[in-house]
Short mmCIF file of C-alpha atoms in Angstrom, two decimals:
data_model
loop_
_atom_site.label_atom_id
_atom_site.label_comp_id
_atom_site.label_asym_id
_atom_site.label_seq_id
_atom_site.Cartn_x
_atom_site.Cartn_y
_atom_site.Cartn_z
CA MET A 217 19.61 -1.33 27.83
CA THR A 218 21.53 -0.63 24.62
CA ALA A 219 18.55 -0.13 22.28
CA ASN A 220 18.85 3.68 22.34
CA MET A 221 22.65 3.85 22.44
CA PRO A 222 24.51 5.45 19.51
CA ASN A 223 25.69 2.78 17.12
CA ASN A 224 29.39 3.39 17.81
CA ARG A 225 28.89 2.85 21.57
CA ARG A 226 27.06 -0.47 21.34
CA PRO A 227 28.86 -3.75 21.99
CA LEU A 228 30.29 -5.11 18.75
CA SER A 229 27.99 -8.12 18.96
CA GLU A 230 24.93 -5.84 18.81
CA ARG A 231 25.96 -3.56 15.96
CA PRO A 232 24.44 -4.06 12.52
CA ILE A 233 27.28 -4.99 10.21
CA LEU A 234 25.77 -4.55 6.74
CA GLU A 235 25.30 -1.33 4.81
CA THR A 236 22.65 -1.11 2.12
CA PRO A 237 23.66 -0.30 -1.48
CA PHE A 238 22.20 3.19 -1.00
CA TYR A 239 23.90 3.96 2.33
CA GLU A 240 26.96 5.68 0.85
CA SER A 241 24.66 7.89 -1.24
CA TYR A 242 22.60 9.25 1.64
CA LYS A 243 24.85 9.00 4.72
CA HIS A 244 25.74 12.70 4.42
CA LEU A 245 22.07 13.49 5.15
CA ILE A 246 22.14 11.87 8.60
CA GLN A 247 21.91 14.57 11.26
CA ASN A 248 21.44 12.40 14.34
CA ASP A 249 22.58 9.02 15.59
CA ARG A 250 19.32 7.08 15.52
CA TYR A 251 20.55 3.92 13.87
CA GLU A 252 18.48 0.75 13.90
CA GLU A 253 19.06 -2.84 12.83
CA TRP A 254 16.93 -4.64 10.25
CA SER A 255 18.03 -8.09 9.09
CA GLY A 256 21.61 -7.19 10.00
CA TYR A 257 21.59 -3.94 8.00
CA THR A 258 22.18 -0.45 9.32
CA THR A 259 18.95 1.53 8.92
CA LEU A 260 17.76 4.87 10.26
CA GLY A 261 15.04 5.60 12.78
CA SER A 262 15.15 9.13 11.42
CA PHE A 263 17.57 11.27 9.48
CA ALA A 264 16.83 14.53 11.30
CA CYS A 265 13.22 15.02 12.44
CA GLU A 266 10.58 12.30 12.16
CA GLY A 267 7.80 14.92 12.07
CA GLN A 268 9.27 16.57 8.97
CA GLU A 269 9.81 13.17 7.38
CA TYR A 270 6.21 12.19 8.10
CA PHE A 271 4.85 15.36 6.48
CA ALA A 272 7.17 14.89 3.51
CA VAL A 273 5.15 11.80 2.58
CA ARG A 274 1.77 13.37 3.28
CA ASN A 275 2.56 16.66 1.49
CA THR A 276 5.35 16.10 -1.03
CA CYS A 277 7.51 12.97 -1.38
CA GLY A 278 9.48 10.80 1.02
CA VAL A 279 11.94 8.02 0.13
CA TYR A 280 12.57 4.97 2.31
CA ASP A 281 15.42 2.48 1.87
CA LEU A 282 13.88 -0.96 1.30
CA CYS A 283 17.10 -2.89 0.76
CA PRO A 284 16.93 -4.86 4.05
CA MET A 285 13.58 -6.32 3.03
CA ILE A 286 14.09 -10.04 2.46
CA LYS A 287 13.57 -11.02 -1.17
CA TYR A 288 13.27 -14.53 -2.60
CA ASP A 289 13.39 -15.49 -6.26
CA ILE A 290 11.13 -18.49 -6.91
CA ARG A 291 11.11 -20.02 -10.36
CA GLY A 292 10.63 -23.30 -12.19
CA PRO A 293 7.96 -25.39 -13.93
CA ASP A 294 6.08 -25.87 -10.63
CA ALA A 295 6.45 -22.28 -9.39
CA GLU A 296 2.75 -21.46 -9.67
CA ARG A 297 1.65 -24.72 -8.02
CA TYR A 298 4.20 -24.21 -5.27
CA MET A 299 3.17 -20.60 -4.55
CA ASN A 300 -0.50 -21.60 -4.50
CA ARG A 301 0.27 -24.22 -1.88
CA LEU A 302 2.39 -21.83 0.18
CA VAL A 303 0.21 -18.71 0.51
CA THR A 304 -3.46 -18.23 1.34
CA ARG A 305 -4.43 -16.30 -1.82
CA ASN A 306 -4.95 -17.76 -5.27
CA VAL A 307 -1.91 -16.90 -7.38
CA ARG A 308 -3.39 -18.63 -10.44
CA ASN A 309 -5.46 -15.48 -10.91
CA MET A 310 -2.32 -13.33 -11.10
CA GLN A 311 -1.16 -12.03 -14.44
CA PRO A 312 2.54 -11.31 -15.04
CA GLN A 313 3.62 -7.90 -13.73
CA ARG A 314 1.05 -8.00 -10.95
CA VAL A 315 1.56 -7.87 -7.17
CA ILE A 316 -0.55 -9.23 -4.32
CA TYR A 317 -0.44 -8.83 -0.55
CA THR A 318 -0.82 -12.15 1.25
CA VAL A 319 0.05 -14.24 4.30
CA TRP A 320 1.30 -17.78 4.75
CA CYS A 321 0.45 -20.07 7.64
CA ASP A 322 1.60 -23.22 9.38
CA ASP A 323 -0.47 -26.42 9.50
CA ASN A 324 -2.51 -25.02 12.40
CA GLY A 325 -3.60 -22.01 10.35
CA HIS A 326 -1.42 -19.60 12.36
CA VAL A 327 0.28 -16.80 10.47
CA ILE A 328 4.01 -17.22 9.88
CA GLU A 329 4.34 -13.86 8.14
CA ASP A 330 2.82 -11.49 5.63
CA GLY A 331 4.42 -10.10 2.50
CA THR A 332 4.03 -9.28 -1.17
CA VAL A 333 4.23 -11.65 -4.12
CA PHE A 334 5.39 -10.32 -7.49
CA ARG A 335 4.65 -12.38 -10.58
CA ARG A 336 7.53 -11.55 -12.91
CA ALA A 337 6.63 -14.15 -15.55
CA ALA A 338 4.49 -17.27 -15.90
CA ASP A 339 6.96 -19.36 -13.90
CA VAL A 340 8.90 -16.64 -12.04
CA PHE A 341 7.82 -15.11 -8.72
CA ARG A 342 9.43 -12.86 -6.14
CA LEU A 343 8.41 -12.99 -2.48
CA CYS A 344 9.20 -9.98 -0.28
CA CYS A 345 8.87 -10.06 3.50
CA ALA A 346 10.35 -8.51 6.65
CA GLU A 347 11.97 -11.61 8.16
CA ARG A 348 14.01 -14.49 6.78
CA GLN A 349 11.89 -17.46 5.73
CA LEU A 350 14.23 -19.63 3.65
CA ASP A 351 13.99 -22.75 5.82
CA TRP A 352 10.19 -22.75 5.66
CA LEU A 353 10.19 -22.07 1.91
CA LEU A 354 12.60 -24.93 1.23
CA ASP A 355 10.71 -27.37 3.44
CA SER A 356 7.48 -26.43 1.68
CA ALA A 357 9.11 -26.99 -1.73
CA ILE A 358 9.74 -30.72 -1.24
CA GLY A 359 8.21 -32.51 -4.23
CA TYR A 360 8.04 -29.40 -6.42
CA GLU A 361 10.32 -28.58 -9.33
CA VAL A 362 11.28 -25.09 -8.21
CA VAL A 363 14.46 -23.20 -7.43
CA ILE A 364 14.38 -20.78 -4.49
CA ARG A 365 17.15 -18.21 -3.99
CA ASP A 366 17.65 -15.47 -1.44
CA VAL A 367 18.34 -12.40 -3.61
CA THR A 368 18.21 -9.81 -0.82
CA GLU A 369 21.78 -8.63 -1.45
CA ASP A 370 21.34 -8.60 -5.24
CA ILE A 371 18.25 -6.39 -5.45
CA ALA A 372 18.11 -2.86 -4.04
CA GLY A 373 14.82 -1.11 -3.35
CA LEU A 374 13.47 2.35 -2.63
CA ALA A 375 9.93 3.29 -1.58
CA VAL A 376 8.99 6.61 -3.24
CA GLN A 377 5.83 7.77 -1.49
CA GLY A 378 3.66 10.87 -1.43
CA PRO A 379 1.30 12.99 -3.53
CA ILE A 380 3.99 14.13 -5.99
CA SER A 381 5.80 10.78 -6.27
CA CYS A 382 4.32 10.19 -9.72
CA ASN A 383 5.46 13.64 -10.92
CA ILE A 384 9.01 12.88 -9.86
CA LEU A 385 9.08 9.50 -11.58
CA LYS A 386 7.79 11.06 -14.79
CA LYS A 387 10.51 13.70 -14.59
CA LEU A 388 12.99 10.87 -14.06
CA GLY A 389 12.00 9.59 -17.51
CA PHE A 390 9.51 6.86 -16.64
CA GLY A 391 6.94 7.76 -19.27
CA GLY A 392 3.64 5.98 -18.71
CA VAL A 393 4.19 5.39 -14.99
CA GLU A 394 1.00 7.35 -14.36
CA THR A 395 -1.02 4.55 -15.98
CA LEU A 396 0.11 1.99 -13.39
CA LYS A 397 -2.80 0.87 -11.27
CA PRO A 398 -2.38 -0.18 -7.61
CA PHE A 399 -0.51 -3.48 -7.38
CA GLN A 400 0.73 -3.34 -10.96
CA CYS A 401 4.42 -3.25 -11.86
CA ARG A 402 6.39 -2.44 -15.01
CA ASP A 403 10.02 -2.22 -16.12
CA PHE A 404 11.43 1.14 -17.21
CA ALA A 405 14.76 2.00 -18.80
CA LEU A 406 17.07 4.42 -16.98
CA HIS A 407 20.43 5.17 -18.57
CA ASP A 408 21.78 1.71 -19.49
CA TYR A 409 19.80 -0.43 -17.02
CA GLU A 410 16.23 -1.31 -16.08
CA VAL A 411 14.22 -0.27 -13.03
CA SER A 412 11.20 -2.30 -11.98
CA VAL A 413 8.48 0.02 -10.63
CA SER A 414 5.52 -1.28 -8.65
CA ARG A 415 2.62 0.81 -7.41
CA THR A 416 2.88 -0.46 -3.86
CA GLY A 417 3.91 0.88 -0.47
CA PHE A 418 3.52 0.81 3.30
CA THR A 419 2.27 4.37 3.83
CA GLY A 420 -1.37 4.28 2.74
CA ASP A 421 -0.66 7.11 0.30
CA LEU A 422 0.08 7.42 -3.38
CA GLY A 423 3.41 5.75 -3.87
CA TYR A 424 5.71 3.43 -5.76
CA GLU A 425 8.51 1.02 -5.00
CA LEU A 426 11.61 0.92 -7.21
CA TRP A 427 13.59 -2.32 -7.57
CA ILE A 428 16.98 -2.47 -9.23
CA ASP A 429 20.19 -4.46 -9.50
CA ALA A 430 22.27 -3.43 -6.48
CA ASP A 431 25.21 -2.45 -8.72
CA HIS A 432 23.19 0.51 -10.07
CA ALA A 433 21.89 1.72 -6.71
CA SER A 434 24.02 4.85 -6.37
CA ASP A 435 23.18 6.02 -9.89
CA LEU A 436 19.44 5.52 -9.30
CA TRP A 437 19.57 7.42 -6.01
CA ARG A 438 21.43 10.33 -7.58
CA SER A 439 19.08 10.51 -10.56
CA LEU A 440 15.98 10.27 -8.38
CA PHE A 441 17.04 13.06 -6.04
CA GLU A 442 18.13 15.29 -8.90
CA ALA A 443 14.66 14.90 -10.39
CA GLY A 444 12.95 15.36 -7.05
CA GLU A 445 14.97 18.26 -5.62
CA PRO A 446 12.61 20.98 -6.95
CA PHE A 447 9.69 19.10 -5.36
CA GLY A 448 11.22 18.86 -1.87
CA ILE A 449 11.99 15.14 -1.94
CA ARG A 450 13.67 13.81 1.21
CA MET A 451 14.77 10.57 2.84
CA ILE A 452 12.66 9.21 5.69
CA GLY A 453 13.40 6.76 8.50
CA SER A 454 11.46 3.95 10.12
CA THR A 455 9.85 6.14 12.80
CA ALA A 456 8.01 8.23 10.22
CA LEU A 457 7.17 5.09 8.24
CA ASN A 458 5.64 3.52 11.36
CA MET A 459 3.47 6.59 11.88
CA LEU A 460 2.28 6.40 8.30
CA ARG A 461 1.50 2.68 8.36
CA ILE A 462 -0.55 3.00 11.58
CA GLU A 463 -2.72 5.66 9.92
CA ALA A 464 -3.13 3.26 7.00
CA GLY A 465 -4.13 0.44 9.38
CA PHE A 466 -1.31 -1.80 8.15
CA LEU A 467 0.01 -4.64 10.30
CA GLN A 468 3.64 -5.05 11.26
CA VAL A 469 5.23 -8.32 12.32
CA GLY A 470 6.58 -7.93 15.85
CA ASP A 471 3.81 -5.49 16.78
CA GLU A 472 0.43 -6.83 15.67
CA PHE A 473 1.57 -10.43 15.57
CA LEU A 474 4.56 -12.70 16.04
CA SER A 475 5.51 -15.36 13.56
CA SER A 476 4.03 -18.68 14.63
CA MET A 477 7.56 -20.07 14.24
CA GLN A 478 8.75 -17.83 17.08
CA THR A 479 6.01 -17.90 19.70
CA VAL A 480 6.82 -19.93 22.82
CA ARG A 481 3.59 -19.54 24.82
CA ARG A 482 0.35 -21.29 23.99
CA GLY A 483 -2.31 -19.02 22.53
CA ARG A 484 0.07 -16.34 21.24
CA ASP A 485 -0.30 -17.44 17.62
CA ARG A 486 -2.74 -15.58 15.39
CA ASN A 487 -4.77 -16.75 12.42
CA PRO A 488 -5.76 -14.41 9.55
CA TYR A 489 -9.31 -14.00 10.81
CA GLU A 490 -8.09 -12.75 14.19
CA LEU A 491 -5.86 -10.24 12.39
CA GLY A 492 -8.74 -8.95 10.26
CA LEU A 493 -7.15 -10.54 7.19
CA GLY A 494 -9.83 -13.07 6.37
CA TRP A 495 -10.18 -11.46 2.95
CA LEU A 496 -6.73 -12.87 2.10
CA VAL A 497 -7.87 -16.47 2.58
CA ASP A 498 -9.21 -18.29 -0.50
CA LEU A 499 -10.63 -21.56 0.80
CA ASP A 500 -12.02 -22.45 -2.63
CA LYS A 501 -8.71 -22.62 -4.50
CA GLY A 502 -7.81 -26.14 -3.38
CA HIS A 503 -5.31 -27.40 -0.84
CA PHE A 504 -2.75 -25.10 0.76
CA VAL A 505 -0.84 -25.16 4.01
CA GLY A 506 -3.22 -24.53 6.90
CA ARG A 507 -6.43 -24.76 4.85
CA ARG A 508 -8.13 -27.36 7.05
CA ALA A 509 -7.46 -25.37 10.21
CA LEU A 510 -8.57 -22.11 8.58
CA LEU A 511 -11.80 -23.69 7.37
CA GLU A 512 -12.55 -24.68 10.95
CA ALA A 513 -11.56 -21.24 12.23
CA ARG A 514 -13.95 -19.54 9.81
CA GLN A 515 -16.79 -21.83 10.83
CA ASN A 516 -16.19 -21.38 14.56
CA GLY A 517 -15.54 -17.65 14.47
CA VAL A 518 -12.91 -15.85 16.55
CA ARG A 519 -12.78 -14.89 20.19
CA ARG A 520 -10.33 -12.03 19.64
CA LYS A 521 -9.84 -9.67 16.72
CA LEU A 522 -7.60 -6.78 15.72
CA VAL A 523 -9.53 -3.54 15.29
CA GLY A 524 -8.99 0.18 15.05
CA LEU A 525 -9.63 2.38 18.07
CA ASP A 526 -10.40 6.06 18.49
CA ILE A 527 -9.29 7.15 21.97
CA ASP A 528 -10.38 10.30 23.80
CA TRP A 529 -7.56 12.58 24.99
CA ASN A 530 -4.28 13.29 23.22
CA LYS A 531 -1.79 11.00 24.99
CA GLN A 532 -0.53 8.28 22.68
CA ALA A 533 -1.79 4.95 24.04
CA ASP A 534 1.30 2.78 23.52
CA GLY A 535 0.81 -0.61 25.17
CA ALA A 536 -2.43 0.47 26.86
CA LEU A 537 -4.76 -2.14 28.33
CA ILE A 538 -8.43 -1.90 27.37
CA TYR A 539 -11.18 -2.44 29.97
CA SER A 540 -14.95 -2.79 29.81
CA SER A 541 -15.48 -0.01 32.37
CA SER A 542 -13.65 2.90 33.97
CA SER A 543 -13.23 0.86 37.15
CA ALA A 544 -10.79 -1.41 35.24
CA GLN A 545 -12.23 -4.61 36.71
CA ARG A 546 -12.35 -6.61 33.47
CA GLN A 547 -9.64 -6.43 30.83
CA ILE A 548 -10.98 -6.98 27.31
CA GLY A 549 -7.96 -6.19 25.15
CA GLU A 550 -4.65 -4.43 24.62
CA VAL A 551 -3.16 -1.92 22.20
CA THR A 552 -0.53 -3.19 19.77
CA SER A 553 0.32 0.09 17.98
CA ALA A 554 -0.70 3.65 18.80
CA LEU A 555 -0.31 7.14 17.37
CA TRP A 556 -1.43 10.69 17.87
CA SER A 557 -2.13 11.27 14.18
CA PRO A 558 -0.63 14.58 13.02
CA ILE A 559 -2.92 14.82 9.99
CA LEU A 560 -6.14 13.59 11.59
CA LYS A 561 -5.53 15.33 14.94
CA GLN A 562 -6.88 12.14 16.46
CA ASN A 563 -5.63 9.59 19.00
CA ILE A 564 -5.73 6.28 17.11
CA ALA A 565 -4.58 2.74 17.85
CA LEU A 566 -4.62 -0.83 16.63
CA ALA A 567 -5.76 -3.20 19.36
CA PHE A 568 -6.87 -6.76 20.02
CA LEU A 569 -10.32 -6.94 21.63
CA ASP A 570 -12.30 -9.86 23.00
CA ALA A 571 -15.69 -10.79 21.61
CA PRO A 572 -18.19 -9.20 21.48
CA TYR A 573 -16.37 -5.90 22.02
CA PHE A 574 -14.55 -5.99 18.68
CA GLU A 575 -17.94 -5.66 16.95
CA GLY A 576 -18.21 -2.09 18.22
CA GLY A 577 -21.01 -0.20 19.89
CA LYS A 578 -19.98 -1.09 23.45
CA GLU A 579 -18.41 1.11 26.09
CA MET A 580 -14.71 0.55 26.73
CA TRP A 581 -11.85 2.39 28.40
CA ALA A 582 -8.11 2.66 27.78
CA GLU A 583 -5.69 2.71 30.73
CA ILE A 584 -3.03 5.31 29.96
CA TYR A 585 -0.17 6.50 32.17
CA LEU A 586 0.82 10.17 32.09
CA HIS A 587 4.27 11.34 33.18
CA ARG A 588 3.97 14.74 34.82
CA GLU A 589 6.55 16.54 36.96
CA CYS A 590 8.56 13.35 37.61
CA MET A 591 5.42 11.48 38.68
CA TRP A 592 3.29 8.91 36.90
CA GLU A 593 -0.49 9.31 36.85
CA ARG A 594 -2.85 6.51 35.87
CA ARG A 595 -5.83 7.74 33.89
CA MET A 596 -8.77 6.05 32.15
CA PHE A 597 -10.02 7.39 28.83
CA ARG A 598 -13.06 6.38 26.85
CA CYS A 599 -12.43 4.70 23.48
CA ARG A 600 -14.45 3.17 20.68
CA VAL A 601 -14.02 0.85 17.72
CA THR A 602 -13.58 2.76 14.46
CA ARG A 603 -13.03 1.89 10.83
CA LYS A 604 -9.69 1.09 9.25
CA PRO A 605 -7.82 2.54 7.50
CA PHE A 606 -7.86 5.65 9.61
CA TYR A 607 -6.51 7.71 6.70
CA ALA A 608 -7.09 6.83 3.04
CA PRO A 609 -6.69 9.72 0.57
CA GLU A 610 -8.33 9.34 -2.82
CA ARG A 611 -4.98 9.80 -4.56
CA LYS A 612 -3.86 6.41 -3.23
CA THR A 613 -5.97 4.59 -5.84
CA LEU A 614 -6.60 7.33 -8.42
CA THR A 615 -5.34 6.38 -11.90
CA PRO A 616 -3.82 8.42 -13.32
CA PRO A 617 -2.89 10.42 -10.20
CA ASN A 618 -3.51 14.14 -10.23
CA ASP A 619 -0.65 16.06 -11.84
CA LEU A 620 0.53 18.40 -9.09
#
């Protein structure tokens, strides 16, 4: 009932109480009251218009406040062994100043969460994720000589995304940033402090993420926007970011899956193969949490899988049920995230489908409700399995990026 209320009208118990280190720098840009909560922090659904913020990333440069992302510092003589036991990918193959996307699972092979792992040094890692995981990390560390700290409040972050993001960072003084390849990171000097820059992001476009000591956040924000003002740089909120990540085919905890630590109904857990993330599972690296169950899951195959859908008609298919025929007699899946893509001019969705429908080539229909003149109409529209990502510009991986 209170989800769409202005922040100052919500009950005190439901108001986010933390402000990010960048909040004071950009609060004057807020033109509406679309506040949202993320890990207790005040974040923005949009600053003014989500459509303009979306196109800022696709055409120029958009900046998203990453400070609420949960960050863990993991270090010690056993840090590499510990990380290799925790996550499904092989971190022994990581060189310092590299980043990987990965998941970690429980003993049943069900995904707890996904996130990024930064290797800062031989025995120093940073794990970034959307939800707090400290209890699981500490339990998994029993028997290992590692120290795990929650450094969320100590490290501020900004996602700088879009086709001219590299130009802006070069103007900021980060010489050589154009040589960074996807999932590489490097430290750059700015004034009297260092900024860690990684070529990562959640938009499926050319982009970088900037990580800094929280004490220098306001200076970084000011310097970045001074450098980017001639290029049309602007802040973006989570609504635009969600649109961008759907086009990129990226998963979001709470939408595509729930943490296996939070599900209460049998069968609601998801393993990496069901999520289309089997490529993140290295069964040859030795023992890790969930390996035995994942080996069995790979051998047995999956009965449901997350896929991309192309849906006829232009009504966004949020929460739509998918059926094997227009008569809606047999449900075969459901949509988890949906978008009328502004750049593709296409109705796209991420959806779970039963076998064998997720393999494509079979007829299926989406049940969509249209609200017209104060009345709801139920309509069935044809849909089909399509490739992911839906949108993948060449500039995302081009090194060096084109100088615009």
